[in-house]
C-alpha positions as YAML, in Angstrom:
chain: A
units: angstrom
residues:
- id: 1
  name: MET
  ca: [-14.86, -8.48, -6.66]
- id: 2
  name: ALA
  ca: [-15.58, -12.04, -5.63]
- id: 3
  name: GLY
  ca: [-12.87, -13.73, -3.63]
- id: 4
  name: LEU
  ca: [-10.93, -10.54, -2.89]
- id: 5
  name: THR
  ca: [-10.74, -9.27, 0.66]
- id: 6
  name: HIS
  ca: [-10.68, -5.72, 1.99]
- id: 7
  name: PRO
  ca: [-10.48, -5.72, 5.82]
- id: 8
  name: ALA
  ca: [-12.88, -3.31, 7.53]
- id: 9
  name: ASN
  ca: [-10.21, -2.07, 9.98]
- id: 10
  name: LEU
  ca: [-8.14, -0.50, 7.17]
- id: 11
  name: LYS
  ca: [-8.52, 2.67, 5.10]
- id: 12
  name: TYR
  ca: [-8.12, 2.69, 1.31]
- id: 13
  name: THR
  ca: [-7.25, 4.95, -1.63]
- id: 14
  name: LYS
  ca: [-8.55, 5.07, -5.19]
- id: 15
  name: SER
  ca: [-4.97, 4.26, -6.28]
- id: 16
  name: ASP
  ca: [-5.34, 0.88, -4.48]
- id: 17
  name: GLU
  ca: [-3.17, 1.39, -1.40]
- id: 18
  name: TRP
  ca: [-4.31, 0.49, 2.11]
- id: 19
  name: VAL
  ca: [-3.46, 2.17, 5.41]
- id: 20
  name: ARG
  ca: [-3.53, 0.71, 8.93]
- id: 21
  name: ILE
  ca: [-3.56, 3.49, 11.53]
- id: 22
  name: ASP
  ca: [-1.94, 2.99, 14.94]
- id: 23
  name: GLY
  ca: [-1.82, 6.29, 16.82]
- id: 24
  name: ASP
  ca: [0.39, 8.61, 14.76]
- id: 25
  name: GLU
  ca: [1.85, 5.80, 12.65]
- id: 26
  name: ALA
  ca: [0.50, 4.34, 9.41]
- id: 27
  name: THR
  ca: [1.41, 1.00, 7.87]
- id: 28
  name: ILE
  ca: [0.98, 1.08, 4.08]
- id: 29
  name: GLY
  ca: [0.60, -1.60, 1.43]
- id: 30
  name: ILE
  ca: [-1.36, -2.37, -1.71]
- id: 31
  name: THR
  ca: [-4.79, -3.96, -1.72]
- id: 32
  name: ASP
  ca: [-5.76, -7.50, -2.57]
- id: 33
  name: TYR
  ca: [-7.42, -6.07, -5.68]
- id: 34
  name: ALA
  ca: [-4.17, -4.35, -6.76]
- id: 35
  name: GLN
  ca: [-2.00, -7.43, -6.32]
- id: 36
  name: ASP
  ca: [-4.61, -9.48, -8.19]
- id: 37
  name: GLN
  ca: [-4.54, -7.02, -11.11]
- id: 38
  name: LEU
  ca: [-0.73, -6.94, -11.20]
- id: 39
  name: GLY
  ca: [-0.27, -10.69, -11.20]
- id: 40
  name: ASP
  ca: [2.96, -12.26, -9.96]
- id: 41
  name: ILE
  ca: [5.09, -9.54, -8.34]
- id: 42
  name: VAL
  ca: [8.78, -9.92, -9.09]
- id: 43
  name: TYR
  ca: [10.37, -6.69, -7.78]
- id: 44
  name: ILE
  ca: [9.61, -3.74, -5.52]
- id: 45
  name: GLU
  ca: [11.50, -0.51, -4.93]
- id: 46
  name: LEU
  ca: [10.74, 1.18, -1.61]
- id: 47
  name: PRO
  ca: [12.04, 4.39, 0.00]
- id: 48
  name: TRP
  ca: [14.72, 4.31, 2.67]
- id: 49
  name: ASP
  ca: [14.19, 4.98, 6.36]
- id: 50
  name: SER
  ca: [13.86, 8.67, 7.29]
- id: 51
  name: GLN
  ca: [12.72, 9.66, 3.79]
- id: 52
  name: THR
  ca: [9.86, 12.15, 3.93]
- id: 53
  name: LEU
  ca: [6.75, 11.33, 1.90]
- id: 54
  name: ALA
  ca: [4.13, 13.78, 0.70]
- id: 55
  name: HIS
  ca: [0.46, 12.89, 0.29]
- id: 56
  name: GLU
  ca: [-0.25, 11.47, -3.19]
- id: 57
  name: ASP
  ca: [3.41, 11.54, -4.28]
- id: 58
  name: LYS
  ca: [5.15, 8.51, -5.76]
- id: 59
  name: PHE
  ca: [7.08, 6.55, -3.15]
- id: 60
  name: GLY
  ca: [8.30, 3.61, -5.19]
- id: 61
  name: ASP
  ca: [7.71, 1.15, -8.01]
- id: 62
  name: ILE
  ca: [6.27, -2.33, -8.08]
- id: 63
  name: GLU
  ca: [7.00, -4.68, -10.96]
- id: 64
  name: SER
  ca: [5.06, -7.76, -11.94]
- id: 65
  name: VAL
  ca: [5.14, -10.15, -14.86]
- id: 66
  name: LYS
  ca: [2.47, -7.91, -16.45]
- id: 67
  name: ALA
  ca: [3.59, -4.34, -15.77]
- id: 68
  name: THR
  ca: [5.48, -1.81, -13.67]
- id: 69
  name: SER
  ca: [3.33, 0.49, -11.56]
- id: 70
  name: GLU
  ca: [3.99, 3.48, -9.35]
- id: 71
  name: LEU
  ca: [3.24, 3.32, -5.65]
- id: 72
  name: VAL
  ca: [1.48, 6.44, -4.35]
- id: 73
  name: SER
  ca: [1.63, 7.59, -0.74]
- id: 74
  name: PRO
  ca: [-1.80, 7.87, 0.87]
- id: 75
  name: VAL
  ca: [-0.38, 10.04, 3.67]
- id: 76
  name: SER
  ca: [2.39, 12.54, 4.45]
- id: 77
  name: GLY
  ca: [5.10, 11.69, 6.94]
- id: 78
  name: LYS
  ca: [8.53, 10.21, 7.54]
- id: 79
  name: VAL
  ca: [9.35, 6.59, 6.73]
- id: 80
  name: ILE
  ca: [10.32, 4.86, 9.97]
- id: 81
  name: LYS
  ca: [10.44, 1.31, 8.61]
- id: 82
  name: ALA
  ca: [10.40, -0.47, 5.27]
- id: 83
  name: ASN
  ca: [9.59, -4.17, 4.86]
- id: 84
  name: GLU
  ca: [13.06, -5.49, 4.07]
- id: 85
  name: ALA
  ca: [11.68, -9.00, 3.45]
- id: 86
  name: LEU
  ca: [10.13, -7.75, 0.19]
- id: 87
  name: LYS
  ca: [13.57, -7.26, -1.39]
- id: 88
  name: ASP
  ca: [14.16, -11.01, -1.51]
- id: 89
  name: THR
  ca: [10.55, -12.21, -1.49]
- id: 90
  name: PRO
  ca: [8.31, -9.65, -3.25]
- id: 91
  name: GLU
  ca: [5.74, -12.41, -3.79]
- id: 92
  name: LEU
  ca: [4.72, -11.89, -0.13]
- id: 93
  name: ILE
  ca: [2.59, -9.05, -1.53]
- id: 94
  name: ASN
  ca: [0.64, -11.57, -3.63]
- id: 95
  name: ASP
  ca: [0.44, -14.14, -0.85]
- id: 96
  name: SER
  ca: [-0.41, -11.82, 2.06]
- id: 97
  name: PRO
  ca: [-1.09, -8.22, 0.96]
- id: 98
  name: TYR
  ca: [-2.42, -7.10, 4.36]
- id: 99
  name: ASP
  ca: [-0.04, -8.92, 6.68]
- id: 100
  name: GLU
  ca: [3.40, -10.11, 5.54]
- id: 101
  name: GLY
  ca: [3.20, -8.02, 2.34]
- id: 102
  name: TRP
  ca: [3.05, -4.60, 4.06]
- id: 103
  name: MET
  ca: [5.47, -2.07, 2.57]
- id: 104
  name: LEU
  ca: [6.12, 0.90, 4.87]
- id: 105
  name: VAL
  ca: [5.48, 2.33, 8.30]
- id: 106
  name: VAL
  ca: [5.22, 6.12, 8.26]
- id: 107
  name: LYS
  ca: [5.17, 8.58, 11.18]
- id: 108
  name: LEU
  ca: [2.22, 10.78, 10.19]
- id: 109
  name: SER
  ca: [2.76, 14.52, 9.80]
- id: 110
  name: ASN
  ca: [-0.83, 15.50, 8.87]
- id: 111
  name: LEU
  ca: [-3.60, 13.54, 10.58]
- id: 112
  name: ALA
  ca: [-6.24, 15.53, 8.66]
- id: 113
  name: GLU
  ca: [-5.32, 13.57, 5.49]
- id: 114
  name: LEU
  ca: [-6.84, 10.45, 7.03]
- id: 115
  name: GLY
  ca: [-10.28, 11.96, 6.51]
- id: 116
  name: GLY
  ca: [-9.85, 11.65, 2.75]
- id: 117
  name: LEU
  ca: [-9.30, 7.89, 2.84]
- id: 118
  name: LEU
  ca: [-12.04, 5.39, 1.99]
- id: 119
  name: SER
  ca: [-13.61, 2.82, 4.28]
- id: 120
  name: ALA
  ca: [-13.65, -0.81, 3.10]
- id: 121
  name: ALA
  ca: [-17.29, -0.42, 1.98]
- id: 122
  name: GLN
  ca: [-16.51, 2.81, 0.10]
- id: 123
  name: TYR
  ca: [-13.48, 1.18, -1.56]
- id: 124
  name: GLU
  ca: [-15.49, -1.86, -2.63]
- id: 125
  name: ALA
  ca: [-18.22, 0.42, -4.06]
- id: 126
  name: TYR
  ca: [-15.51, 2.34, -5.93]
- id: 127
  name: LEU
  ca: [-14.14, -0.90, -7.40]
- id: 128
  name: GLU
  ca: [-17.61, -1.98, -8.51]
- id: 129
  name: GLY
  ca: [-17.96, 1.27, -10.43]
- id: 130
  name: ARG
  ca: [-14.58, 1.06, -12.17]
...
């Protein structure tokens, strides 16, 4: 996966989401690999604040010039913040998937789920085997 980045301080899923843990809160987005595969992102639908998410359930849709894909929650919890900037500028996900292109902040309800997430090295090994 030459040229793609997967920061070591994040956790990853096999459905190409990333998670940044800060205490009992998780910031969620899609990986550099996912945005690269999608191509130019033109629309994103995210849940509203206070919506409860369940582990591995759909939480929204992302649309690119190539396809529409489901977004899958890597954790369970309550949405405490959505990235409102993505409504008008969804291309932030292409430009900065780990910083400005974040999607949600979730108050975690089951910390044990974090153990099922992949490290950056595990995620990169998974991508190599795809």
